[in-house]
Short mmCIF file of C-alpha atoms in Angstrom, two decimals:
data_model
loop_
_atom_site.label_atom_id
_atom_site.label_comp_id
_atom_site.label_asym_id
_atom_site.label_seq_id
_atom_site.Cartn_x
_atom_site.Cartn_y
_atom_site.Cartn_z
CA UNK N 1 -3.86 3.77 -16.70
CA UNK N 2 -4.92 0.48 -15.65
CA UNK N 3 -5.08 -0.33 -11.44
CA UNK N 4 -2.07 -1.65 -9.99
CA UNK N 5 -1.92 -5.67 -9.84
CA UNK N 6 -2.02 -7.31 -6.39
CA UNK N 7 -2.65 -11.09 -5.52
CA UNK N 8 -6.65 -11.31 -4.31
CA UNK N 9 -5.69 -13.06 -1.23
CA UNK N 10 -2.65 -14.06 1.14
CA UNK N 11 -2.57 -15.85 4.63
CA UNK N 12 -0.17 -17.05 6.99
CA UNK N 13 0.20 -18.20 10.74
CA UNK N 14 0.17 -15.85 13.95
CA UNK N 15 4.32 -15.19 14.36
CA UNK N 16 4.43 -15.90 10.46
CA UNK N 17 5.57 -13.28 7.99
CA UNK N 18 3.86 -12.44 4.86
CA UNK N 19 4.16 -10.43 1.78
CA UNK N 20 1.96 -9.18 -0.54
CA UNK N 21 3.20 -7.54 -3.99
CA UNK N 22 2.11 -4.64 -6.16
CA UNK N 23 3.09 -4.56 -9.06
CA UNK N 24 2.72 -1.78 -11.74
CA UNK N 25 4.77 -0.41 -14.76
CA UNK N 26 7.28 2.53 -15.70
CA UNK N 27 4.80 4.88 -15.49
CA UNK N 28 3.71 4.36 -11.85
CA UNK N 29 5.31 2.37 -9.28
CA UNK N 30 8.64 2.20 -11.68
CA UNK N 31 8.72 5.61 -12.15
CA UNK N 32 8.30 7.54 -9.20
CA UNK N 33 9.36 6.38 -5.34
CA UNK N 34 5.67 7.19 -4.61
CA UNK N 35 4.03 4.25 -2.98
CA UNK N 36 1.94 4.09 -0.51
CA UNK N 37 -0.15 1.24 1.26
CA UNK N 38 -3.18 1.47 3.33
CA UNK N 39 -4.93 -0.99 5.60
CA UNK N 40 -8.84 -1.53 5.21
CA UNK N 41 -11.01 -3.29 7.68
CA UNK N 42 -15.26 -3.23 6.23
CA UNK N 43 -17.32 -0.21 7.45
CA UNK N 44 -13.98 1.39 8.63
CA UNK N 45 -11.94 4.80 6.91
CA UNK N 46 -8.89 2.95 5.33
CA UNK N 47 -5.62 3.48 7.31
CA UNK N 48 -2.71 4.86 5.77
CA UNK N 49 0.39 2.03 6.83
CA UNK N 50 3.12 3.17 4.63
CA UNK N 51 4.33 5.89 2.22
CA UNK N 52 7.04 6.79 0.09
CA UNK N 53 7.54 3.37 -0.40
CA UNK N 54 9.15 2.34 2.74
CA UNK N 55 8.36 5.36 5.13
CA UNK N 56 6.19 4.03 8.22
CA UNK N 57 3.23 6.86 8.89
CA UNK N 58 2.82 7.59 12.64
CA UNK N 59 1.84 5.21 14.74
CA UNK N 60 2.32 1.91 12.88
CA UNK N 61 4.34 -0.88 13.91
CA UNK N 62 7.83 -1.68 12.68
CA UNK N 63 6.13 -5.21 12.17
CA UNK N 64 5.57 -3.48 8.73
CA UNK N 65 7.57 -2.91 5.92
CA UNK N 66 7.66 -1.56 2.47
CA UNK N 67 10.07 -2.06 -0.32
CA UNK N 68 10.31 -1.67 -4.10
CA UNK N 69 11.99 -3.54 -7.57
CA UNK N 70 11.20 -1.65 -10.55
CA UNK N 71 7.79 -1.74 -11.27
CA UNK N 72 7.12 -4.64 -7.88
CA UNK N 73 6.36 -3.09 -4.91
CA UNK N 74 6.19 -5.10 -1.77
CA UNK N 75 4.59 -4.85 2.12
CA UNK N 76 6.05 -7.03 4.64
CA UNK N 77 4.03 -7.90 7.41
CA UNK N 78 6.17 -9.57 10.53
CA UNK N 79 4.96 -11.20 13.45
CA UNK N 80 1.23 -11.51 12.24
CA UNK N 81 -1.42 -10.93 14.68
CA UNK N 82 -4.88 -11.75 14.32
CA UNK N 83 -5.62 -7.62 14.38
CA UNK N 84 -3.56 -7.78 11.14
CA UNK N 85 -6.30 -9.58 9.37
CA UNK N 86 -8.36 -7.33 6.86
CA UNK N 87 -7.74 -6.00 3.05
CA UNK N 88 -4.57 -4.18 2.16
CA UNK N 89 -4.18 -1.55 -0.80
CA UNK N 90 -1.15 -0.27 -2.66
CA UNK N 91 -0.92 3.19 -4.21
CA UNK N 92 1.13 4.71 -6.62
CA UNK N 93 1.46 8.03 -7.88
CA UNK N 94 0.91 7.54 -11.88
CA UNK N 95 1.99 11.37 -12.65
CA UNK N 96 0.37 14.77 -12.88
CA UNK N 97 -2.81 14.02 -14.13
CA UNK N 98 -3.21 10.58 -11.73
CA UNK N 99 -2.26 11.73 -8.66
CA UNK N 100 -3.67 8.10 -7.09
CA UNK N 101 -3.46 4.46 -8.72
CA UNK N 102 -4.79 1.78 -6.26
CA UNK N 103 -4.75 -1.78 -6.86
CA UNK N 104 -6.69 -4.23 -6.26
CA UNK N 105 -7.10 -4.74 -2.86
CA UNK N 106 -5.50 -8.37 -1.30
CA UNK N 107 -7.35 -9.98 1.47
CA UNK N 108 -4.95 -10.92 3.90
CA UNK N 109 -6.10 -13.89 6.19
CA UNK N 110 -4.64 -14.86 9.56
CA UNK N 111 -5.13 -18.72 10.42
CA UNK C 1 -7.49 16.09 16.24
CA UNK C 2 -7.22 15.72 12.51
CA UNK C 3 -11.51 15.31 11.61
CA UNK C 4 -13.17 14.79 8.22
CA UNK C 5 -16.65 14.31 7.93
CA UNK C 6 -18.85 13.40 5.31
CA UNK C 7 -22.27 14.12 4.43
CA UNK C 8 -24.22 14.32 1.80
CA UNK C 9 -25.07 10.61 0.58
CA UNK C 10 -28.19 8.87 -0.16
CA UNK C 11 -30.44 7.04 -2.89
CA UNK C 12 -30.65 8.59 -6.58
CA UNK C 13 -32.21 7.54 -9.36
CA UNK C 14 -29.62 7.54 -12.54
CA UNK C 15 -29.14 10.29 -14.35
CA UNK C 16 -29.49 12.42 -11.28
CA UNK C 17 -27.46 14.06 -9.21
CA UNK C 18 -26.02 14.92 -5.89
CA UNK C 19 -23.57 16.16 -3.69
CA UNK C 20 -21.13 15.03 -1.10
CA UNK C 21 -19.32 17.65 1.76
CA UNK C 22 -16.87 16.72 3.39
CA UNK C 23 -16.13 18.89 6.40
CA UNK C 24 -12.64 18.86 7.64
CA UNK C 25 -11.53 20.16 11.60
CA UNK C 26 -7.65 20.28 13.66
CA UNK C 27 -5.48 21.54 10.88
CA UNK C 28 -4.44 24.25 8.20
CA UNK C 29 -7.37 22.94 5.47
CA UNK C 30 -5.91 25.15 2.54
CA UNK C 31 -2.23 23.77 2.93
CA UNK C 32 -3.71 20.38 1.92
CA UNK C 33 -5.06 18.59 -1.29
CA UNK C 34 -7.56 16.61 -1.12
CA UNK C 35 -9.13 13.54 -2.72
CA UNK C 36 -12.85 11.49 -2.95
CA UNK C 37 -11.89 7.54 -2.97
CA UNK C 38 -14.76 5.28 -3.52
CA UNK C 39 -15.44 1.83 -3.16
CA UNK C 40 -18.53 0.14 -4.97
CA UNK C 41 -19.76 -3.43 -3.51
CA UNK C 42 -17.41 -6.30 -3.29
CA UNK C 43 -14.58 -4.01 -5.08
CA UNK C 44 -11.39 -2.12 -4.25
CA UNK C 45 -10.76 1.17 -3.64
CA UNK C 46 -10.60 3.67 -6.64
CA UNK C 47 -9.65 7.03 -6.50
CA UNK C 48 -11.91 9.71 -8.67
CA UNK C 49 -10.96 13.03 -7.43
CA UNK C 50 -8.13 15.11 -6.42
CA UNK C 51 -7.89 19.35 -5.77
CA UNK C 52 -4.76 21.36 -4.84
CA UNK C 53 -5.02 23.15 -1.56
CA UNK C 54 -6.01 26.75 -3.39
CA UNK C 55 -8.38 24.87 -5.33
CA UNK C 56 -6.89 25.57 -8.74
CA UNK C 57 -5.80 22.50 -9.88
CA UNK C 58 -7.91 19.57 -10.21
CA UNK C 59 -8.09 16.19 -11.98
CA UNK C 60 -10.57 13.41 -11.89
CA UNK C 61 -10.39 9.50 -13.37
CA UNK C 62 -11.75 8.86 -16.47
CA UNK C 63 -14.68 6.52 -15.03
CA UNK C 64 -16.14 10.33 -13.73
CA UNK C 65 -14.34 12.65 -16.27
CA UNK C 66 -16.99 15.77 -17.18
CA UNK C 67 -19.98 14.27 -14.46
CA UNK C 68 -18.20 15.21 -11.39
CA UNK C 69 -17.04 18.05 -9.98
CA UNK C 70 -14.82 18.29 -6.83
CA UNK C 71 -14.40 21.88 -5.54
CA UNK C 72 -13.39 23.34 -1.45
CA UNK C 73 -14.57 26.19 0.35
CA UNK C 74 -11.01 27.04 2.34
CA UNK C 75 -13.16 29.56 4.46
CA UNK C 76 -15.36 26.83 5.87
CA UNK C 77 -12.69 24.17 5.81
CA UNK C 78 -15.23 21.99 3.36
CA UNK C 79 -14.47 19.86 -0.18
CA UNK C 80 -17.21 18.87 -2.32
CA UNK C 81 -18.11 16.30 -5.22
CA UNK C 82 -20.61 17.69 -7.35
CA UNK C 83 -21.59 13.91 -8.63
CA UNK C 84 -24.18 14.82 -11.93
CA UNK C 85 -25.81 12.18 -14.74
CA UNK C 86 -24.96 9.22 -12.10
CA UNK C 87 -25.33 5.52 -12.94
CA UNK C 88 -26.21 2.31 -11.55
CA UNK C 89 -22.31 1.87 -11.42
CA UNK C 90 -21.47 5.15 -9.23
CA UNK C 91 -22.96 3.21 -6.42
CA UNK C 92 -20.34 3.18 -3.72
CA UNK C 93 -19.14 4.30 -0.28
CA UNK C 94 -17.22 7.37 -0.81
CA UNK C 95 -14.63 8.64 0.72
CA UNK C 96 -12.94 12.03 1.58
CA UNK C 97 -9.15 11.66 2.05
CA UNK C 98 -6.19 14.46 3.13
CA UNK C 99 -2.97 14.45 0.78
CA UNK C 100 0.04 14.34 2.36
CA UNK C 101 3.36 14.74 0.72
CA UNK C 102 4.66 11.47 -1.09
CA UNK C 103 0.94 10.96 -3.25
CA UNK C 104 -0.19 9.29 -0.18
CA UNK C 105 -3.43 10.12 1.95
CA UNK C 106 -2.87 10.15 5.73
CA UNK C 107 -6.52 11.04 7.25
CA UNK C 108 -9.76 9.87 5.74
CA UNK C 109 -13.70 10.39 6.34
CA UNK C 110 -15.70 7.67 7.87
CA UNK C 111 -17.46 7.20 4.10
CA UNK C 112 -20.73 7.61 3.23
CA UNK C 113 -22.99 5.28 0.94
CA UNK C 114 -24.49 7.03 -2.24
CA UNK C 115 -26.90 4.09 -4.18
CA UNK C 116 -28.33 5.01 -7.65
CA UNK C 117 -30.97 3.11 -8.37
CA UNK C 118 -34.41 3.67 -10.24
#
């Protein structure tokens, strides 16, 4: 299975919202309700932000959001703050034998 | 407190081999799967590696299909990645990474660099 498509970059304004897709087909992010998203800042452990596609792990802010269309998944960051800048990963589960599918990575930029 | 450490990492030349521990602490190890994510220079993540909690059941990307091997020692709370016949392309911080329900990973290691290069 091929990595899960996300934009290489995004950006927006401190108070700004800003979304960044994921998008997949049937047999990952369309098939199962399985998505996860992690945050990523250089030299750090990634940080899990969401799972189950819209689930909120402990801790994180109701500033973020997850949602999925078919094979589109989406994370919804509100009120940005300049800690929100860093890279952002989606994850599906791809079945059995592909437990994790990341994609890309997007770069998400705070101006 | 929910700990994983890594160790384990270094240069190799390709074609050889080494392996990464990952030492977990502050909760029920064997209840848990657990995965190696890696990330090679100026790339995304990628996962390679996954193993049930009783060690059974594991399955690996193709990219490291039949050169590595991830195993767990539930006594001493420990996962391994057996990495064998590396290449210049295995070169990557790797990480350990707890499953949690949902095919999502809540705790990870801090990563540790492995280079192959001759």
């Amino acid at each position: 299975q091929s990595a899960l498509t996300q934009p290489p970059s995004a950006s927006g304004s401190p108070g700004q919202s800003v979304t960044i897709s994921c998008t997949g087909t049937s047999s990952d992010i369309g098939g199962y309700n399985y998505v996860s998203w992690y945050q990523h800042y250089p030299g750090k452990a990634p940080r899990l932000l969401i799972y189950a596609v819209n689930v909120r792990s402990s801790g994180v802010p109701d500033r973020f959001s997850g949602s999925k269309s078919g094979n589109t998944a989406s994370l919804n960051v509100s009120g940005l703050q300049a800690e929100d800048e860093g890279h952002y990963y989606c994850c599906s589960y791809g079945g059995r034998s592909v437990p994790r599918l990341f994609g890309g990575g997007t770069k998400l930029t705070v101006l | 407190e929910v700990k994983l450490v890594a160790s384990g990492g270094g240069i190799v030349q390709p074609g050889g081999s080494l392996r990464l521990s990952c030492a977990a602490s502050g909760f029920g190890f064997s209840s848990f799967t657990m995965n190696w994510v890696r990330q090679a220079p100026g790339k995304g993540l990628e996962w390679i590696a996954y193993i049930t909690g009783a060690g059974t059941t594991t399955y690996y990307a193709a990219s490291v299909q039949g050169r590595f091997t991830i195993s767990r020692d539930n006594v001493n709370s420990t996962v391994y990645l057996q990495m064998d016949s590396l290449r210049l392309e295995d070169t990557a911080v790797y990480f350990c990474a707890r499953g949690r329900s949902a095919a999502a990973d809540d705790f990870w290691g801090q990563g540790i660099q492995v280079t192959v290069s001759s």
